[in-house]
PDB file of C-alpha atoms and ligand atoms in Angstrom:
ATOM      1  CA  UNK A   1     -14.546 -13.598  11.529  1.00  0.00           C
ATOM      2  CA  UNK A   2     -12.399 -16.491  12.911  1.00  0.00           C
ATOM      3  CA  UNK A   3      -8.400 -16.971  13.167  1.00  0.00           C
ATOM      4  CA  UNK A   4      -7.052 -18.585  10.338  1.00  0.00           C
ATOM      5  CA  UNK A   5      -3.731 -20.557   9.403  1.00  0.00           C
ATOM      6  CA  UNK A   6      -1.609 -19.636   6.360  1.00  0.00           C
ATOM      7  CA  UNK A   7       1.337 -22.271   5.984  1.00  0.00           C
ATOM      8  CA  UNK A   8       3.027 -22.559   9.910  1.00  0.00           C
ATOM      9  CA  UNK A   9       0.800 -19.618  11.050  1.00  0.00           C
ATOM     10  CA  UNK A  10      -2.245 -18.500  13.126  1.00  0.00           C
ATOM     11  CA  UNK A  11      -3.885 -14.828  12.322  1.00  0.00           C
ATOM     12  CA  UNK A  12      -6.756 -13.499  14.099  1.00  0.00           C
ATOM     13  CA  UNK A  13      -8.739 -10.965  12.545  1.00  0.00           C
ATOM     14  CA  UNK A  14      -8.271  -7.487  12.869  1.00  0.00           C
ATOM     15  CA  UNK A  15      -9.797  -5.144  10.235  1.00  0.00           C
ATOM     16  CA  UNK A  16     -12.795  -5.328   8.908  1.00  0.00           C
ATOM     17  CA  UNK A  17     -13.524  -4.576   4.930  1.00  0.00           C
ATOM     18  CA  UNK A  18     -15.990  -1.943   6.290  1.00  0.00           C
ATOM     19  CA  UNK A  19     -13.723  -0.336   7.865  1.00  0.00           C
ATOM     20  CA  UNK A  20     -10.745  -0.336   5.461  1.00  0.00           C
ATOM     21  CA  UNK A  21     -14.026   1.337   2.992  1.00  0.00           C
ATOM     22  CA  UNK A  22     -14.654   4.094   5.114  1.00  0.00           C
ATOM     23  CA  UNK A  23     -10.617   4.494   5.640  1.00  0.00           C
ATOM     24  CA  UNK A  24     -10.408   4.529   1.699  1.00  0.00           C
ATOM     25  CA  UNK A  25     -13.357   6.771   1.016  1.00  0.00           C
ATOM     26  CA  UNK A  26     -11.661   9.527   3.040  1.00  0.00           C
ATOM     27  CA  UNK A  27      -8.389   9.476   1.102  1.00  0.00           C
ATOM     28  CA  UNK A  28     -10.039   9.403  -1.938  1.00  0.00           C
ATOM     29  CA  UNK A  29     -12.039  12.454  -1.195  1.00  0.00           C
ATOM     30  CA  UNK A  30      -9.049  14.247   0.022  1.00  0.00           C
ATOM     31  CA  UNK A  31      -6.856  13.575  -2.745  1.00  0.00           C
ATOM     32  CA  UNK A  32     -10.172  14.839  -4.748  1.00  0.00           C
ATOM     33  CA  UNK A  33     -10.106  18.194  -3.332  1.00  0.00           C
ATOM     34  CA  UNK A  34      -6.258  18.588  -3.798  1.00  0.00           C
ATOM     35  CA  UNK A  35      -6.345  17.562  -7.640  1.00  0.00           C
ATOM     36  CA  UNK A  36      -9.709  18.118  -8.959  1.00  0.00           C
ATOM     37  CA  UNK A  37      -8.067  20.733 -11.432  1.00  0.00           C
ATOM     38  CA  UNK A  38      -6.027  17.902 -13.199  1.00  0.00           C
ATOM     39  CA  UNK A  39      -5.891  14.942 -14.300  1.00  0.00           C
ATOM     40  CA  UNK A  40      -3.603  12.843 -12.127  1.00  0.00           C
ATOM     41  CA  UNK A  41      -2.100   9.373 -12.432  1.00  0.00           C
ATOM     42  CA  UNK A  42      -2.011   6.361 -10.117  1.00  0.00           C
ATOM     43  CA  UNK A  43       0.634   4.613  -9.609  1.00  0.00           C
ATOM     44  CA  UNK A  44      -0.133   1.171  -7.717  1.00  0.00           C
ATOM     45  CA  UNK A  45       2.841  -0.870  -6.130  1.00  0.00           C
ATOM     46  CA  UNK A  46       2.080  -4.474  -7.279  1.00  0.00           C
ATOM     47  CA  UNK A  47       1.655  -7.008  -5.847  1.00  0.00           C
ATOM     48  CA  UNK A  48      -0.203  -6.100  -2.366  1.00  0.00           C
ATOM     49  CA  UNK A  49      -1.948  -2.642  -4.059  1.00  0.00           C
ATOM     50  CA  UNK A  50      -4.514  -4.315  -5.586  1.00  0.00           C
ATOM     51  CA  UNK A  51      -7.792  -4.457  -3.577  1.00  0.00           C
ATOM     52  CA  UNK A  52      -6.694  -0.760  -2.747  1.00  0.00           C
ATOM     53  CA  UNK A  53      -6.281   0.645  -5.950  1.00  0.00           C
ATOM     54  CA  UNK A  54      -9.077  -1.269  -7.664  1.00  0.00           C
ATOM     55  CA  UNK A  55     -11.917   0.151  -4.008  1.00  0.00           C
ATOM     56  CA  UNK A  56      -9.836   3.633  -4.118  1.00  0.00           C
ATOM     57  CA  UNK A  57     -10.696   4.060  -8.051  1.00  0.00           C
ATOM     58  CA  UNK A  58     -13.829   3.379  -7.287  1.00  0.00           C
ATOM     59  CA  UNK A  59     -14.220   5.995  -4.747  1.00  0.00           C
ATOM     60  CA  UNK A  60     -12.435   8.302  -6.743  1.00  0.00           C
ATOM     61  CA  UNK A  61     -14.699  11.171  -8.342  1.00  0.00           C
ATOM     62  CA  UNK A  62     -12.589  12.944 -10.874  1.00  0.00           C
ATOM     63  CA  UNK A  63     -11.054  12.376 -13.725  1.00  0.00           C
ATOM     64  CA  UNK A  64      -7.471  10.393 -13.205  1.00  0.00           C
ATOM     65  CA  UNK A  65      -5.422   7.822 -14.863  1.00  0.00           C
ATOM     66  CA  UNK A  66      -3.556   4.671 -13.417  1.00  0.00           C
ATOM     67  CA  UNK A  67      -0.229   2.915 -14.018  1.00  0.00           C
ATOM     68  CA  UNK A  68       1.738   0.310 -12.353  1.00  0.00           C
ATOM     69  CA  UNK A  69       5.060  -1.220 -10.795  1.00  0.00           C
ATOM     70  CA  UNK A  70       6.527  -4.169  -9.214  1.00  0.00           C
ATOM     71  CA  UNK A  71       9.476  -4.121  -6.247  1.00  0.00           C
ATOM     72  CA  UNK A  72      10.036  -6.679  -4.441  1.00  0.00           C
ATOM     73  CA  UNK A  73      11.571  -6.418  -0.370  1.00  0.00           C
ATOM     74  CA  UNK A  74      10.085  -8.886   1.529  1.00  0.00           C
ATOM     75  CA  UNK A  75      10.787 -13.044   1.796  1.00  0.00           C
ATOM     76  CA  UNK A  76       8.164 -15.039   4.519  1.00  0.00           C
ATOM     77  CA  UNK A  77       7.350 -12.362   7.119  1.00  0.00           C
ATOM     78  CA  UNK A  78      10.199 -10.131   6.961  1.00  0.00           C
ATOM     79  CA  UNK A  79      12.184  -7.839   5.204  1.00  0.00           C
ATOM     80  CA  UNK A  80      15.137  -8.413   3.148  1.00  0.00           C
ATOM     81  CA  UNK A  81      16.016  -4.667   3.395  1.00  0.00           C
ATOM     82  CA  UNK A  82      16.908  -5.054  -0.372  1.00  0.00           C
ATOM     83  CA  UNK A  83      14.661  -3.297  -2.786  1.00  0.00           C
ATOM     84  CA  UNK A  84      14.491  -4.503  -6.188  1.00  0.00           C
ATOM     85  CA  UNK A  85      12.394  -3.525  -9.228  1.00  0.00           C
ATOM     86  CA  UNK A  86      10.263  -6.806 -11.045  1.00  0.00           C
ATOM     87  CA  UNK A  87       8.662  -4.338 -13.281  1.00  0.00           C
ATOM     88  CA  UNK A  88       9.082  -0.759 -14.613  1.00  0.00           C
ATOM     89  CA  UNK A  89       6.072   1.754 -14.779  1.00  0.00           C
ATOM     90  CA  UNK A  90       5.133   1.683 -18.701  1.00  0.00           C
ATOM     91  CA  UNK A  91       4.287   5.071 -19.026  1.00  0.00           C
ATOM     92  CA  UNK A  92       5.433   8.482 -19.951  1.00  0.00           C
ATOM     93  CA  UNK A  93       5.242  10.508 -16.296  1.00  0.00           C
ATOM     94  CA  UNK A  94       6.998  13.615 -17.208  1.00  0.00           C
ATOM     95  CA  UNK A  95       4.765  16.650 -16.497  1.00  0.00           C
ATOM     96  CA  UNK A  96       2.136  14.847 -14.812  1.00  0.00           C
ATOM     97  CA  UNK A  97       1.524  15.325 -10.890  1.00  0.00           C
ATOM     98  CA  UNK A  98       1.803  11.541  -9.680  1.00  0.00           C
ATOM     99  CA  UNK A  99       0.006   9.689  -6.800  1.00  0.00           C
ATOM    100  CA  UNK A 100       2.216   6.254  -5.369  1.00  0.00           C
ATOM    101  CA  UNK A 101      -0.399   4.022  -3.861  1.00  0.00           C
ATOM    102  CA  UNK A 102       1.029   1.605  -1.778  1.00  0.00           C
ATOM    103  CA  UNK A 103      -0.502  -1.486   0.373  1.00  0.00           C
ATOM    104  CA  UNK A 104       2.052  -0.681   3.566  1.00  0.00           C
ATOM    105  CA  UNK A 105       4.595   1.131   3.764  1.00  0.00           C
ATOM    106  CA  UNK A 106       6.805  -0.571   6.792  1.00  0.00           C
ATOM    107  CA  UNK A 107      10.572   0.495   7.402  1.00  0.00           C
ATOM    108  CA  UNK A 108      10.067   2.659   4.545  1.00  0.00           C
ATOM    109  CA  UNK A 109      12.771   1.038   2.329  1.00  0.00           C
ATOM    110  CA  UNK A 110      10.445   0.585  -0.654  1.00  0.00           C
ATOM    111  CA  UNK A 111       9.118   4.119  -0.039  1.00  0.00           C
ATOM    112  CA  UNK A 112      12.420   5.752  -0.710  1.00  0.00           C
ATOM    113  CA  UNK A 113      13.140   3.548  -3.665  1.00  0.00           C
ATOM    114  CA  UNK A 114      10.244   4.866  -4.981  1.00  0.00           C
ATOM    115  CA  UNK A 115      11.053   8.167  -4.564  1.00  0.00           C
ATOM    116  CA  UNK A 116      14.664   7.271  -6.234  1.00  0.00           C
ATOM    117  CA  UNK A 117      12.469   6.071  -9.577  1.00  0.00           C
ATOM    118  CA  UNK A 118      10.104   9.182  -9.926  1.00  0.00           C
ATOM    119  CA  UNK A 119      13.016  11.858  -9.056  1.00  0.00           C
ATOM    120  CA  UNK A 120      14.534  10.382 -12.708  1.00  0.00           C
ATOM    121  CA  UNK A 121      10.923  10.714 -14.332  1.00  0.00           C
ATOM    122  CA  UNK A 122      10.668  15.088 -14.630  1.00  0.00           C
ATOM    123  CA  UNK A 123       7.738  14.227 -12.782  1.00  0.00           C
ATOM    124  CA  UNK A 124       5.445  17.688 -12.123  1.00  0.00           C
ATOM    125  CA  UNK A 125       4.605  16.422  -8.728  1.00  0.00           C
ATOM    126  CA  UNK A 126       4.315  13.394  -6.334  1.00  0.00           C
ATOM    127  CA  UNK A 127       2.514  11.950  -3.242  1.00  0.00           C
ATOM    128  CA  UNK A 128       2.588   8.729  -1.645  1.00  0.00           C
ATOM    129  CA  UNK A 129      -0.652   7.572  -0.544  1.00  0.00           C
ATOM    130  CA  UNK A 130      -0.685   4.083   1.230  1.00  0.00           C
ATOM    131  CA  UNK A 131      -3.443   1.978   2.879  1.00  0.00           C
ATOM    132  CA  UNK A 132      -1.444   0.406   6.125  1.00  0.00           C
ATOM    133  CA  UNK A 133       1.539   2.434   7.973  1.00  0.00           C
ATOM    134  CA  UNK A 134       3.748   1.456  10.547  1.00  0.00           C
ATOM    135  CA  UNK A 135       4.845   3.997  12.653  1.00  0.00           C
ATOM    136  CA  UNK A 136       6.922   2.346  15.113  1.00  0.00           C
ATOM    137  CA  UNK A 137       9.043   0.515  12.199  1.00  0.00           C
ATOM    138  CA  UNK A 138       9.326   3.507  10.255  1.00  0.00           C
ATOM    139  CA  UNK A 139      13.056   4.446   9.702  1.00  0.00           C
ATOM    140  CA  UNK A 140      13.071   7.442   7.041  1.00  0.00           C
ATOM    141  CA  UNK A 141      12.614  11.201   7.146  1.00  0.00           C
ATOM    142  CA  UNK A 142      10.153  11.002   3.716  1.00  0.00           C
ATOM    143  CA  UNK A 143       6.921  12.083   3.476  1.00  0.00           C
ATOM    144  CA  UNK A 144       3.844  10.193   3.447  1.00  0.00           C
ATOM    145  CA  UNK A 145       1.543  12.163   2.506  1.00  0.00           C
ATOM    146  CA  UNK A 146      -1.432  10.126   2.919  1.00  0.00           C
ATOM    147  CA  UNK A 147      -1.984   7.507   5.640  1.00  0.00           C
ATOM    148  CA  UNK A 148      -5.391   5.636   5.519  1.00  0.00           C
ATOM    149  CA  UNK A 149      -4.656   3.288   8.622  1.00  0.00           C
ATOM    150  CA  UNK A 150      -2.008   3.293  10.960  1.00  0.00           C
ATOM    151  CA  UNK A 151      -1.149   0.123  12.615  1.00  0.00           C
ATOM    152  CA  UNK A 152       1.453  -1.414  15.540  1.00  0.00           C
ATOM    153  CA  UNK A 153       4.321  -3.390  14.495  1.00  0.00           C
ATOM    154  CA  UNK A 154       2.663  -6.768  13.821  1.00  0.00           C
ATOM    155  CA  UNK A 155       2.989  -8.195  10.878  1.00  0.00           C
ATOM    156  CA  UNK A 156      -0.587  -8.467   8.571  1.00  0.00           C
ATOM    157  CA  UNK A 157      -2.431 -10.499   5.930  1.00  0.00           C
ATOM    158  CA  UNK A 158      -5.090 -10.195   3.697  1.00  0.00           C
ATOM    159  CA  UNK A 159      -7.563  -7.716   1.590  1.00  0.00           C
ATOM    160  CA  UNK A 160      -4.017  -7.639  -0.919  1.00  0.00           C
ATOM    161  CA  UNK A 161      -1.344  -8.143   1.690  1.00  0.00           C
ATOM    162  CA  UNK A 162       0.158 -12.091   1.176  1.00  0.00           C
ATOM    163  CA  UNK A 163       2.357 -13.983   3.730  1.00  0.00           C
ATOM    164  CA  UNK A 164       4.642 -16.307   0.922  1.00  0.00           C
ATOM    165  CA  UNK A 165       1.898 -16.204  -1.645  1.00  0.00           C
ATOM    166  CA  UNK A 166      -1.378 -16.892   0.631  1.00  0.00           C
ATOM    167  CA  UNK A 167      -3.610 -14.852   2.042  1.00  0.00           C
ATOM    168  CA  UNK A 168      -4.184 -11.549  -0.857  1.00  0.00           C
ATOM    169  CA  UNK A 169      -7.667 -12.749  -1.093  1.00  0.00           C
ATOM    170  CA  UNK A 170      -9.117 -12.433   2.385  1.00  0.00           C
ATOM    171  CA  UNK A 171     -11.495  -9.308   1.958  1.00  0.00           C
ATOM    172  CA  UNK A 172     -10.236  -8.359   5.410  1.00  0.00           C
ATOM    173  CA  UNK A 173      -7.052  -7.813   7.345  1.00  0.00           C
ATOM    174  CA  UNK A 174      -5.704 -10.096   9.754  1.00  0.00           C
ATOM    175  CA  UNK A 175      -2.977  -9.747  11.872  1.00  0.00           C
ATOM    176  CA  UNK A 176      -0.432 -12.381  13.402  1.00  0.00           C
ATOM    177  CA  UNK A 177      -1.190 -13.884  16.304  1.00  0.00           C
ATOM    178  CA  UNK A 178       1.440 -13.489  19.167  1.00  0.00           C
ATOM    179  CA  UNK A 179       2.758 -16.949  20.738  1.00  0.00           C
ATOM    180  CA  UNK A 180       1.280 -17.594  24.403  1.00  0.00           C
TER     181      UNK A 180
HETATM  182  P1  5GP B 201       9.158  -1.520   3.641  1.00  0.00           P
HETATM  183  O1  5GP B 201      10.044  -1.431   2.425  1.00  0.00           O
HETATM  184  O2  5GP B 201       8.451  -0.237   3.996  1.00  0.00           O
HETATM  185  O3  5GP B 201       9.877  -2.118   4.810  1.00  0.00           O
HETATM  186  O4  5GP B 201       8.046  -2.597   3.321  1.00  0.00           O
HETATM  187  C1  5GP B 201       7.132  -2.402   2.316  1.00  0.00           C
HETATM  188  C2  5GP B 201       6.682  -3.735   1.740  1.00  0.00           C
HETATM  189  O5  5GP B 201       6.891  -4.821   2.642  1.00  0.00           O
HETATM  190  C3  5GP B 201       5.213  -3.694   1.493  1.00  0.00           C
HETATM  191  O6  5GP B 201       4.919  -3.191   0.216  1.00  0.00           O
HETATM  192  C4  5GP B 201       4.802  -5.143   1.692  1.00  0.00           C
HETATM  193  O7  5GP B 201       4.979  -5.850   0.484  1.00  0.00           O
HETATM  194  C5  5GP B 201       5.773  -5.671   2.701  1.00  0.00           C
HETATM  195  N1  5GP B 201       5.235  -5.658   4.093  1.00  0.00           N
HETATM  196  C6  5GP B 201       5.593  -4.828   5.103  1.00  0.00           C
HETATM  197  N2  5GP B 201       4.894  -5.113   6.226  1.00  0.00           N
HETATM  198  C7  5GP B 201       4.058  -6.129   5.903  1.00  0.00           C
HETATM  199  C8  5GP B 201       3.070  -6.856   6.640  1.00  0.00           C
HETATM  200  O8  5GP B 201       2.772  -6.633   7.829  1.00  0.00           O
HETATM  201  N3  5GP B 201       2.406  -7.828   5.948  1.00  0.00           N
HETATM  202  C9  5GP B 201       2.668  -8.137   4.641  1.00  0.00           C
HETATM  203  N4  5GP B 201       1.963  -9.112   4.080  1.00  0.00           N
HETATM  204  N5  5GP B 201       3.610  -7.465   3.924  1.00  0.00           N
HETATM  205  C10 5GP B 201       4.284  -6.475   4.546  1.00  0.00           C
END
């Protein structure tokens, strides 16, 4: 793997596909255990979910269904702090136990708009599942429930993740390279 430019920047790389694989495998088979008695649903955050929903469904044993949503918080590499909604889940949740699948969840603004949409749904249950965390830019007291990778305050590309558009397609993660 070599650095790479995306518009005005350099990123070098920094996770491997393999390892984001064995990262997914292990949340899949834990969510397993905790809900092999129903039938839960996936809900993927669009855009950035979608190489992690489409590996995690395939490492998912059981019997589950998916859904989807679009917000929208980010502009270049940072955060507008302003969470809006592109595109409402189309499906009946009431009852069901729910799993949010996110790409990254950052300063956690998205996170707790999320949890603002499925309090209004009579939802039996949720969890929020996400690939990438940020600890150090975290700013909210909600749970996560399930953190595949936690990573430093850098900001990342690839394997979903864009910077303005470019960069979703790179089967693995790179990560911003500092100035010298
Ligand atoms: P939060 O609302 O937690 O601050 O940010 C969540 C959203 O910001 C993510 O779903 C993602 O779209 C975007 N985001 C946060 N950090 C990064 C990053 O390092 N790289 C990319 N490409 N997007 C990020």
């Amino acid at each position: 793997m070599k650095e790479i430019k995306i518009h005005d920047k350099i990123f070098v790389p920094y996770i491997t596909f393999e390892e984001i694989e064995h990262a997914i495998k292990k949340v899949a088979n834990t969510l397993y255990e905790q809900h092999k008695n129903d039938v839960p649903v996936f809900v993927g955050v669009l855009n950035g979910v979608i190489m992690f929903m489409s590996d995690f469904l395939k490492h998912y044993p059981g019997e589950c269904e998916i859904s989807f949503l679009k917000l929208k918080s980010y502009e270049g590499t940072h955060t507008t702090g302003k969470v809006e909604m592109e595109m409402e889940i189309p499906m009946d949740l009431s009852g069901r136990h729910v799993i949010i699948l996110e790409d990254i969840v950052d300063t956690g603004n998205t996170l707790e708009a999320l949890y603002e949409i499925l309090n209004k749904k009579n939802v039996k249950s949720v969890k929020i599942a996400t690939l990438l965390f940020k600890p150090d830019s975290y700013k909210k007291d909600l749970p996560i429930n399930m953190v595949a990778i936690s990573i430093p305050n850098r900001f990342v590309v690839g394997y979903g993740l864009d910077y303005d558009g470019l960069g979703r397609n790179l089967p693995d993660i790179y990560q911003i390279k500092l100035e010298e």
